[in-house]
mmCIF file of C-alpha atoms in Angstrom:
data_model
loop_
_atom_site.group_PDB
_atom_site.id
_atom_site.type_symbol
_atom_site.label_atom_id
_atom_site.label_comp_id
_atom_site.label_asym_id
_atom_site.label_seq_id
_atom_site.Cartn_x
_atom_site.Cartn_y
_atom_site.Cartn_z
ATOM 1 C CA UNK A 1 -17.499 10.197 -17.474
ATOM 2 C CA UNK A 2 -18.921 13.499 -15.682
ATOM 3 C CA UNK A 3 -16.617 15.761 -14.255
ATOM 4 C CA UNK A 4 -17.630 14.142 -10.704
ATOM 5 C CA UNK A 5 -16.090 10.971 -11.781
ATOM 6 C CA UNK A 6 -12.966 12.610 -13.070
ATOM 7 C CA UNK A 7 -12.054 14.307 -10.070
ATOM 8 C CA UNK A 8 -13.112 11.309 -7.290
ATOM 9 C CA UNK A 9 -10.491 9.091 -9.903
ATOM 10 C CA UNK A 10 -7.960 11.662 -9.078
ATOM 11 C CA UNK A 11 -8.441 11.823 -5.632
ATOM 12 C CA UNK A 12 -8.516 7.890 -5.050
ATOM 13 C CA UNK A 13 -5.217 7.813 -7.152
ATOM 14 C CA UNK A 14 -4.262 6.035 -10.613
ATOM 15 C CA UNK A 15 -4.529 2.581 -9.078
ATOM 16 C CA UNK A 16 -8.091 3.133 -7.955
ATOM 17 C CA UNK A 17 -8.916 4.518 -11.364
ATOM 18 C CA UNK A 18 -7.093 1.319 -13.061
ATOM 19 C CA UNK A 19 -8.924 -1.074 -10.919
ATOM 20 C CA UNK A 20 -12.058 0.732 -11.733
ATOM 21 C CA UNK A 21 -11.728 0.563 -14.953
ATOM 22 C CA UNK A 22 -10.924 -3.204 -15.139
ATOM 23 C CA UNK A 23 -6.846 -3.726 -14.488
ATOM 24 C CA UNK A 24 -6.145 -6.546 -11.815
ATOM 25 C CA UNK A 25 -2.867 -5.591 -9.655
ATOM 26 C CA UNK A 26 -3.412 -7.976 -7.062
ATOM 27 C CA UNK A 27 -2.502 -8.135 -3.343
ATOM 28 C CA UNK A 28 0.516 -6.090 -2.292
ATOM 29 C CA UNK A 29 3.186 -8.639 -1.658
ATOM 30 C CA UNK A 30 1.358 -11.142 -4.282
ATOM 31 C CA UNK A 31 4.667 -10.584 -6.997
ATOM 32 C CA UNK A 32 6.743 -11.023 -3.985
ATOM 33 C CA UNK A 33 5.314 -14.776 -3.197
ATOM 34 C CA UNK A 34 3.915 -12.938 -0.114
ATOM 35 C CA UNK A 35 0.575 -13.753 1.709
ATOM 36 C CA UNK A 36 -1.777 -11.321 1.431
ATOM 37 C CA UNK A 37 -3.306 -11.432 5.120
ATOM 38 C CA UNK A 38 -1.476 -12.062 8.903
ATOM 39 C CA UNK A 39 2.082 -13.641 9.479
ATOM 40 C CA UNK A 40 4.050 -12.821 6.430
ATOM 41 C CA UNK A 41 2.213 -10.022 4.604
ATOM 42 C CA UNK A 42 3.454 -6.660 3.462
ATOM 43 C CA UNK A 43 3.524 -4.820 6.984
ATOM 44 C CA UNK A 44 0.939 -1.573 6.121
ATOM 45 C CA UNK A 45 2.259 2.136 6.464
ATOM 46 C CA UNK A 46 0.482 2.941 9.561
ATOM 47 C CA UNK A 47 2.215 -0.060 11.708
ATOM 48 C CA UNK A 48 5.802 1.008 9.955
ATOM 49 C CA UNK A 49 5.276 4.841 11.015
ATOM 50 C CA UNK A 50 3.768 3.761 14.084
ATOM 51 C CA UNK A 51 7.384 1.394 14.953
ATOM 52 C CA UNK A 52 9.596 4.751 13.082
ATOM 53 C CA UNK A 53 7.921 7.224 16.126
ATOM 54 C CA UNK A 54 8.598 4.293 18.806
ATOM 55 C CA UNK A 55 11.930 3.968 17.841
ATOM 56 C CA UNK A 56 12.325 7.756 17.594
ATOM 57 C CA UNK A 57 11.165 8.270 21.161
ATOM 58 C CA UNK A 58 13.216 5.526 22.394
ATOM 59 C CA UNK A 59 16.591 7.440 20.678
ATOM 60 C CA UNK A 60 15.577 10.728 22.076
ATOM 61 C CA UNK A 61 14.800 9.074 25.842
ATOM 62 C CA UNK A 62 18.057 7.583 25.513
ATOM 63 C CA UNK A 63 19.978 10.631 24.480
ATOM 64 C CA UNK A 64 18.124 13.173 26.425
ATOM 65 C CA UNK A 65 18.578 11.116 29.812
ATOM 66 C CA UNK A 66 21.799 9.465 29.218
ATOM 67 C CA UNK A 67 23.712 11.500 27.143
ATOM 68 C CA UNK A 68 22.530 15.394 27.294
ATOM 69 C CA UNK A 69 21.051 17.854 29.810
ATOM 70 C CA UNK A 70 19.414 19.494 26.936
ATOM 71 C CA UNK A 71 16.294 18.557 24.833
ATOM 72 C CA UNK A 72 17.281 20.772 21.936
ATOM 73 C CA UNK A 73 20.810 19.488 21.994
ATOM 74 C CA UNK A 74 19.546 15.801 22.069
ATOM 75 C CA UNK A 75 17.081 16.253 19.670
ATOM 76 C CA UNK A 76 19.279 17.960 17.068
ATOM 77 C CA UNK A 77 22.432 15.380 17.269
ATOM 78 C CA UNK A 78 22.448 12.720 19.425
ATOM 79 C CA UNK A 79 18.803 11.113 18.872
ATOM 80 C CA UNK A 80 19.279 10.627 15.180
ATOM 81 C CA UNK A 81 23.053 8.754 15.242
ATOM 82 C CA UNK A 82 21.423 6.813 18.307
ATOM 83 C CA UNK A 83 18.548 5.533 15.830
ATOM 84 C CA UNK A 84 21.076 5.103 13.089
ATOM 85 C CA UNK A 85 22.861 2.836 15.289
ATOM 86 C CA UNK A 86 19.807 0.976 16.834
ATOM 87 C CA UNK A 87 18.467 0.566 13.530
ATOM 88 C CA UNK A 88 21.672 -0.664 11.965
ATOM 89 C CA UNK A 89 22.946 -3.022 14.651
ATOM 90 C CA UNK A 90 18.970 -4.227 15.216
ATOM 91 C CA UNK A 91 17.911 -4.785 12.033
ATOM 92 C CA UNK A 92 20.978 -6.565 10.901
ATOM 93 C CA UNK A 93 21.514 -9.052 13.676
ATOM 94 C CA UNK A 94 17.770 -9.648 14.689
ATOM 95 C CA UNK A 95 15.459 -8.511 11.599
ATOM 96 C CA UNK A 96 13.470 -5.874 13.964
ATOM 97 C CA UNK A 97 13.621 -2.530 15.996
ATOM 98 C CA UNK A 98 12.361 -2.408 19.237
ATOM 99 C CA UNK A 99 9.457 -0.190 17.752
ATOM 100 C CA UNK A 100 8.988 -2.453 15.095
ATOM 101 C CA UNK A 101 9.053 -5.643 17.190
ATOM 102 C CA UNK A 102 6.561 -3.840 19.432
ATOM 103 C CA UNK A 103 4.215 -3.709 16.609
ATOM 104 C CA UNK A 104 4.580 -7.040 15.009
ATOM 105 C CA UNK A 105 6.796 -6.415 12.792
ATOM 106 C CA UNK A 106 10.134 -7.881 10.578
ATOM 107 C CA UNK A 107 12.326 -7.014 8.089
ATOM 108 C CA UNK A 108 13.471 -9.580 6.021
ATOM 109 C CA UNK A 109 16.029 -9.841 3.100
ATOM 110 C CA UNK A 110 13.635 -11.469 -0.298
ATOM 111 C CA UNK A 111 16.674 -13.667 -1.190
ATOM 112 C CA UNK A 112 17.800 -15.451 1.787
ATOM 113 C CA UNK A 113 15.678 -14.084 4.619
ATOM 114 C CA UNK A 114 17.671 -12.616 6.785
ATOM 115 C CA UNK A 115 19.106 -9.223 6.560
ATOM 116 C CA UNK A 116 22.759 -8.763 6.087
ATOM 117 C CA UNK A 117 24.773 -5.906 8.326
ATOM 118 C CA UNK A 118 25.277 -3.966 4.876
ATOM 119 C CA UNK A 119 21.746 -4.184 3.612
ATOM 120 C CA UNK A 120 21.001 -2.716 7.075
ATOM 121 C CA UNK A 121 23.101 -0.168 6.474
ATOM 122 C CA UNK A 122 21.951 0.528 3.259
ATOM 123 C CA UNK A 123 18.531 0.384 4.200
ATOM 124 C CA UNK A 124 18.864 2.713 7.277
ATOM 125 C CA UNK A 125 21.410 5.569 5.345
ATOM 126 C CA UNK A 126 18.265 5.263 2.261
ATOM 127 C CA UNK A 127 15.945 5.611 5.055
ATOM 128 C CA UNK A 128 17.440 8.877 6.917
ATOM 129 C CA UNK A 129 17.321 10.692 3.503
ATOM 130 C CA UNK A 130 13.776 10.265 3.474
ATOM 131 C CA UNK A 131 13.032 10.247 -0.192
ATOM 132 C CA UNK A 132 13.775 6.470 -1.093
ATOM 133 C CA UNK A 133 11.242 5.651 1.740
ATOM 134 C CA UNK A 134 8.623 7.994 0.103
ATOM 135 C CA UNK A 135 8.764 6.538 -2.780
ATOM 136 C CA UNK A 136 6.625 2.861 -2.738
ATOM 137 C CA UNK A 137 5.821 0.785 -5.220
ATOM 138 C CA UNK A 138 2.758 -0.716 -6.332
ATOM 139 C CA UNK A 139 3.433 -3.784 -3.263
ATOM 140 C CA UNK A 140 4.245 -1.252 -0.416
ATOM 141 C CA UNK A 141 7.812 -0.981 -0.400
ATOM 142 C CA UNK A 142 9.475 2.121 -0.443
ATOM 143 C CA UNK A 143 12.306 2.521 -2.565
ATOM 144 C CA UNK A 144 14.866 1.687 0.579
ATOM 145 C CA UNK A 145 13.473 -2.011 0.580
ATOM 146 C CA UNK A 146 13.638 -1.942 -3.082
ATOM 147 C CA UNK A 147 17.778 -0.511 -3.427
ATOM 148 C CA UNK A 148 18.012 -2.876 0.148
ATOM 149 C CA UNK A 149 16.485 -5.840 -1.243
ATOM 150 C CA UNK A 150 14.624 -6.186 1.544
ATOM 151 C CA UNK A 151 10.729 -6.103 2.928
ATOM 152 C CA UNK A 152 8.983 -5.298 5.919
ATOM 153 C CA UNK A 153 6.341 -7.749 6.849
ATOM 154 C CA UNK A 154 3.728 -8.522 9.777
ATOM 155 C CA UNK A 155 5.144 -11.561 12.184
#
């Protein structure tokens, strides 16, 4: 292996260099009993930060024109315990956000299907700290679905 081939393994990432060399993950989802394409698969990261910035908008339009006269105060406190809230009360009576609905997609809970108020609210505290849902593993889920017992899938 050349020095070329070292660095492009690096930059593709240890799975990439795995696969390369012969390992077979599968499809993400595919330990989960998961399809791997359309109604049921492991939603991708740009749909899920695509329904986080919808939602996020939706919180601060909310705050800003019902609640505040100020962007900077609405930004700062009232847009984030409005998400909290939307994202708790939505995700544990209906499976989706309005952001997340918009883009086709579902949370569901792997044991029963249906998320539980407390796994939303597990789910949605791990997710405002920001490191659980930075961490994935090797089907997509960040470590919030993993504590949560829950995935986020196309519908």
């Amino acid at each position: 292996m050349d020095n070329r081939q070292a660095l492009g393994s690096w930059l593709s990432g240890p799975r990439a260099a795995a696969e390369e060399a012969g390992a077979d993950f599968g499809y993400r989802g595919e330990q989960l009993g998961l399809p791997e394409e359309g109604p049921g698969s492991i939603a991708r990261p740009g749909r899920r930060l695509g329904a986080l910035a919808v939602d996020w908008g939706l919180s601060l339009l909310i705050a800003y024109g019902l609640i505040t006269q100020s962007y900077h105060e609405a930004a700062q406190i009232w847009a984030p315990l409005i998400m909290f809230t939307l994202m708790v009360l939505t995700i544990g009576t209906v499976g989706f956000t309005p952001g997340k609905r918009l883009l086709g997609l579902r949370v569901l809970a792997l044991d029963t299907g249906r998320v539980s108020p407390w796994r939303a609210v597990l789910r949605t505290v791990l997710l405002f700290l920001a490191i659980p849902a930075l961490i994935w593993d090797r089907d997509g889920r960040g470590l919030h679905d993993r504590l949560a017992g829950t995935v986020e899938v196309r519908i």
